[in-house]
Every structure is written in C-alpha cells, then in structure tokens.
Amino acid sequence: MNLTPASFAYRRSYNLGGGYSAEFVLNGASLSVRWSPDLPRGKTAKRLRASYRAARDRFLASTGIRMMVVEL
C-alpha cells in the first residue's frame, strides 16, 4: 500500500444541491475544494453560493482551528 502525504489530509464532502457536491481538503496549511461534477459557473454558481458558504463554514468549524476567511 502506497501512502502519500495527501492520504493523511483531513477531508469532508458536502452535498450542495442541484447535483453538485464539494469536497473540502485540509492538508497542512493548504485548503482546497474539489467540485463534483465540475466547478459551477454562471447562474448555477450563484444559486449554489449560499450552500457552498454554509458547507465551507461547517468544514472549517469541524477542524477546531481558529481561522479567518477572506473571499476575493
């Protein structure tokens, strides 16, 4: 069995509705999001924004680490 550092990452998936889900991955100091089936765009992205933010906030709270989110 090949164990890579990524296999030790903390991760959780959230259903966002409309057939979309997001997997949040915290690997050391790096946070990434993997979308399924793909990154939403346009009106779909706008519709999912509140669900995405709620899922992100739940994920971050579940780590027990104090942090601040800056959206650009």
mmCIF file with all atom_site columns, C-alpha atoms in Angstrom:
data_model
loop_
_atom_site.group_PDB
_atom_site.id
_atom_site.type_symbol
_atom_site.label_atom_id
_atom_site.label_alt_id
_atom_site.label_comp_id
_atom_site.label_asym_id
_atom_site.label_entity_id
_atom_site.label_seq_id
_atom_site.pdbx_PDB_ins_code
_atom_site.Cartn_x
_atom_site.Cartn_y
_atom_site.Cartn_z
_atom_site.occupancy
_atom_site.B_iso_or_equiv
_atom_site.pdbx_formal_charge
_atom_site.auth_seq_id
_atom_site.auth_comp_id
_atom_site.auth_asym_id
_atom_site.auth_atom_id
_atom_site.pdbx_PDB_model_num
ATOM 1  C CA . MET A 1 1  ? 0.000   0.000  0.000   1.00 0.00 ? 1  MET A CA 1
ATOM 2  C CA . ASN A 1 2  ? 1.451   3.344  -1.068  1.00 0.00 ? 2  ASN A CA 1
ATOM 3  C CA . LEU A 1 3  ? 0.752   6.091  1.482   1.00 0.00 ? 3  LEU A CA 1
ATOM 4  C CA . THR A 1 4  ? 1.272   9.618  0.245   1.00 0.00 ? 4  THR A CA 1
ATOM 5  C CA . PRO A 1 5  ? 1.034   12.803 2.335   1.00 0.00 ? 5  PRO A CA 1
ATOM 6  C CA . ALA A 1 6  ? -2.322  13.541 0.642   1.00 0.00 ? 6  ALA A CA 1
ATOM 7  C CA . SER A 1 7  ? -3.742  10.337 2.120   1.00 0.00 ? 7  SER A CA 1
ATOM 8  C CA . PHE A 1 8  ? -3.341  11.914 5.563   1.00 0.00 ? 8  PHE A CA 1
ATOM 9  C CA . ALA A 1 9  ? -5.293  15.050 4.671   1.00 0.00 ? 9  ALA A CA 1
ATOM 10 C CA . TYR A 1 10 ? -8.467  15.925 6.578   1.00 0.00 ? 10 TYR A CA 1
ATOM 11 C CA . ARG A 1 11 ? -11.393 15.890 4.165   1.00 0.00 ? 11 ARG A CA 1
ATOM 12 C CA . ARG A 1 12 ? -15.176 16.017 4.123   1.00 0.00 ? 12 ARG A CA 1
ATOM 13 C CA . SER A 1 13 ? -17.730 16.114 1.336   1.00 0.00 ? 13 SER A CA 1
ATOM 14 C CA . TYR A 1 14 ? -20.962 18.098 1.335   1.00 0.00 ? 14 TYR A CA 1
ATOM 15 C CA . ASN A 1 15 ? -23.986 17.847 -0.946  1.00 0.00 ? 15 ASN A CA 1
ATOM 16 C CA . LEU A 1 16 ? -24.789 21.359 -2.213  1.00 0.00 ? 16 LEU A CA 1
ATOM 17 C CA . GLY A 1 17 ? -27.957 20.519 -4.146  1.00 0.00 ? 17 GLY A CA 1
ATOM 18 C CA . GLY A 1 18 ? -28.668 20.576 -7.846  1.00 0.00 ? 18 GLY A CA 1
ATOM 19 C CA . GLY A 1 19 ? -26.451 17.540 -8.386  1.00 0.00 ? 19 GLY A CA 1
ATOM 20 C CA . TYR A 1 20 ? -23.354 19.304 -7.040  1.00 0.00 ? 20 TYR A CA 1
ATOM 21 C CA . SER A 1 21 ? -21.089 18.433 -4.150  1.00 0.00 ? 21 SER A CA 1
ATOM 22 C CA . ALA A 1 22 ? -17.891 19.893 -2.780  1.00 0.00 ? 22 ALA A CA 1
ATOM 23 C CA . GLU A 1 23 ? -15.091 18.051 -1.011  1.00 0.00 ? 23 GLU A CA 1
ATOM 24 C CA . PHE A 1 24 ? -13.018 20.272 1.262   1.00 0.00 ? 24 PHE A CA 1
ATOM 25 C CA . VAL A 1 25 ? -9.465  19.080 1.883   1.00 0.00 ? 25 VAL A CA 1
ATOM 26 C CA . LEU A 1 26 ? -7.141  20.467 4.549   1.00 0.00 ? 26 LEU A CA 1
ATOM 27 C CA . ASN A 1 27 ? -3.596  19.251 4.007   1.00 0.00 ? 27 ASN A CA 1
ATOM 28 C CA . GLY A 1 28 ? -1.216  21.013 6.371   1.00 0.00 ? 28 GLY A CA 1
ATOM 29 C CA . ALA A 1 29 ? -1.773  24.735 5.819   1.00 0.00 ? 29 ALA A CA 1
ATOM 30 C CA . SER A 1 30 ? -3.376  24.223 2.393   1.00 0.00 ? 30 SER A CA 1
ATOM 31 C CA . LEU A 1 31 ? -7.159  24.244 1.924   1.00 0.00 ? 31 LEU A CA 1
ATOM 32 C CA . SER A 1 32 ? -8.599  23.104 -1.394  1.00 0.00 ? 32 SER A CA 1
ATOM 33 C CA . VAL A 1 33 ? -12.047 22.322 -2.756  1.00 0.00 ? 33 VAL A CA 1
ATOM 34 C CA . ARG A 1 34 ? -12.861 19.585 -5.241  1.00 0.00 ? 34 ARG A CA 1
ATOM 35 C CA . TRP A 1 35 ? -16.161 20.050 -7.041  1.00 0.00 ? 35 TRP A CA 1
ATOM 36 C CA . SER A 1 36 ? -18.307 17.303 -8.473  1.00 0.00 ? 36 SER A CA 1
ATOM 37 C CA . PRO A 1 37 ? -19.260 17.006 -11.233 1.00 0.00 ? 37 PRO A CA 1
ATOM 38 C CA . ASP A 1 38 ? -17.266 20.178 -12.034 1.00 0.00 ? 38 ASP A CA 1
ATOM 39 C CA . LEU A 1 39 ? -16.857 23.803 -10.948 1.00 0.00 ? 39 LEU A CA 1
ATOM 40 C CA . PRO A 1 40 ? -20.241 25.522 -11.394 1.00 0.00 ? 40 PRO A CA 1
ATOM 41 C CA . ARG A 1 41 ? -20.384 28.684 -13.467 1.00 0.00 ? 41 ARG A CA 1
ATOM 42 C CA . GLY A 1 42 ? -22.821 31.489 -14.140 1.00 0.00 ? 42 GLY A CA 1
ATOM 43 C CA . LYS A 1 43 ? -26.316 31.220 -12.709 1.00 0.00 ? 43 LYS A CA 1
ATOM 44 C CA . THR A 1 44 ? -25.599 27.778 -11.267 1.00 0.00 ? 44 THR A CA 1
ATOM 45 C CA . ALA A 1 45 ? -22.652 29.152 -9.292  1.00 0.00 ? 45 ALA A CA 1
ATOM 46 C CA . LYS A 1 46 ? -24.778 31.993 -7.984  1.00 0.00 ? 46 LYS A CA 1
ATOM 47 C CA . ARG A 1 47 ? -27.532 29.557 -6.915  1.00 0.00 ? 47 ARG A CA 1
ATOM 48 C CA . LEU A 1 48 ? -25.013 27.380 -5.045  1.00 0.00 ? 48 LEU A CA 1
ATOM 49 C CA . ARG A 1 49 ? -23.150 30.219 -3.313  1.00 0.00 ? 49 ARG A CA 1
ATOM 50 C CA . ALA A 1 50 ? -25.110 30.115 -0.017  1.00 0.00 ? 50 ALA A CA 1
ATOM 51 C CA . SER A 1 51 ? -24.899 26.302 0.175   1.00 0.00 ? 51 SER A CA 1
ATOM 52 C CA . TYR A 1 52 ? -21.178 26.419 -0.600  1.00 0.00 ? 52 TYR A CA 1
ATOM 53 C CA . ARG A 1 53 ? -20.505 29.010 2.104   1.00 0.00 ? 53 ARG A CA 1
ATOM 54 C CA . ALA A 1 54 ? -22.515 27.072 4.687   1.00 0.00 ? 54 ALA A CA 1
ATOM 55 C CA . ALA A 1 55 ? -20.648 23.852 3.842   1.00 0.00 ? 55 ALA A CA 1
ATOM 56 C CA . ARG A 1 56 ? -17.298 25.646 3.945   1.00 0.00 ? 56 ARG A CA 1
ATOM 57 C CA . ASP A 1 57 ? -18.100 27.153 7.323   1.00 0.00 ? 57 ASP A CA 1
ATOM 58 C CA . ARG A 1 58 ? -19.190 23.756 8.722   1.00 0.00 ? 58 ARG A CA 1
ATOM 59 C CA . PHE A 1 59 ? -15.991 22.167 7.433   1.00 0.00 ? 59 PHE A CA 1
ATOM 60 C CA . LEU A 1 60 ? -13.759 24.859 8.912   1.00 0.00 ? 60 LEU A CA 1
ATOM 61 C CA . ALA A 1 61 ? -15.601 24.716 12.255  1.00 0.00 ? 61 ALA A CA 1
ATOM 62 C CA . SER A 1 62 ? -15.157 20.938 12.330  1.00 0.00 ? 62 SER A CA 1
ATOM 63 C CA . THR A 1 63 ? -11.359 21.331 12.328  1.00 0.00 ? 63 THR A CA 1
ATOM 64 C CA . GLY A 1 64 ? -11.349 23.082 15.708  1.00 0.00 ? 64 GLY A CA 1
ATOM 65 C CA . ILE A 1 65 ? -8.806  25.543 14.313  1.00 0.00 ? 65 ILE A CA 1
ATOM 66 C CA . ARG A 1 66 ? -9.466  29.263 14.617  1.00 0.00 ? 66 ARG A CA 1
ATOM 67 C CA . MET A 1 67 ? -9.199  30.931 11.233  1.00 0.00 ? 67 MET A CA 1
ATOM 68 C CA . MET A 1 68 ? -10.482 33.779 9.137   1.00 0.00 ? 68 MET A CA 1
ATOM 69 C CA . VAL A 1 69 ? -11.948 33.502 5.633   1.00 0.00 ? 69 VAL A CA 1
ATOM 70 C CA . VAL A 1 70 ? -11.263 36.197 3.050   1.00 0.00 ? 70 VAL A CA 1
ATOM 71 C CA . GLU A 1 71 ? -13.264 35.949 -0.180  1.00 0.00 ? 71 GLU A CA 1
ATOM 72 C CA . LEU A 1 72 ? -11.830 37.623 -3.246  1.00 0.00 ? 72 LEU A CA 1
#
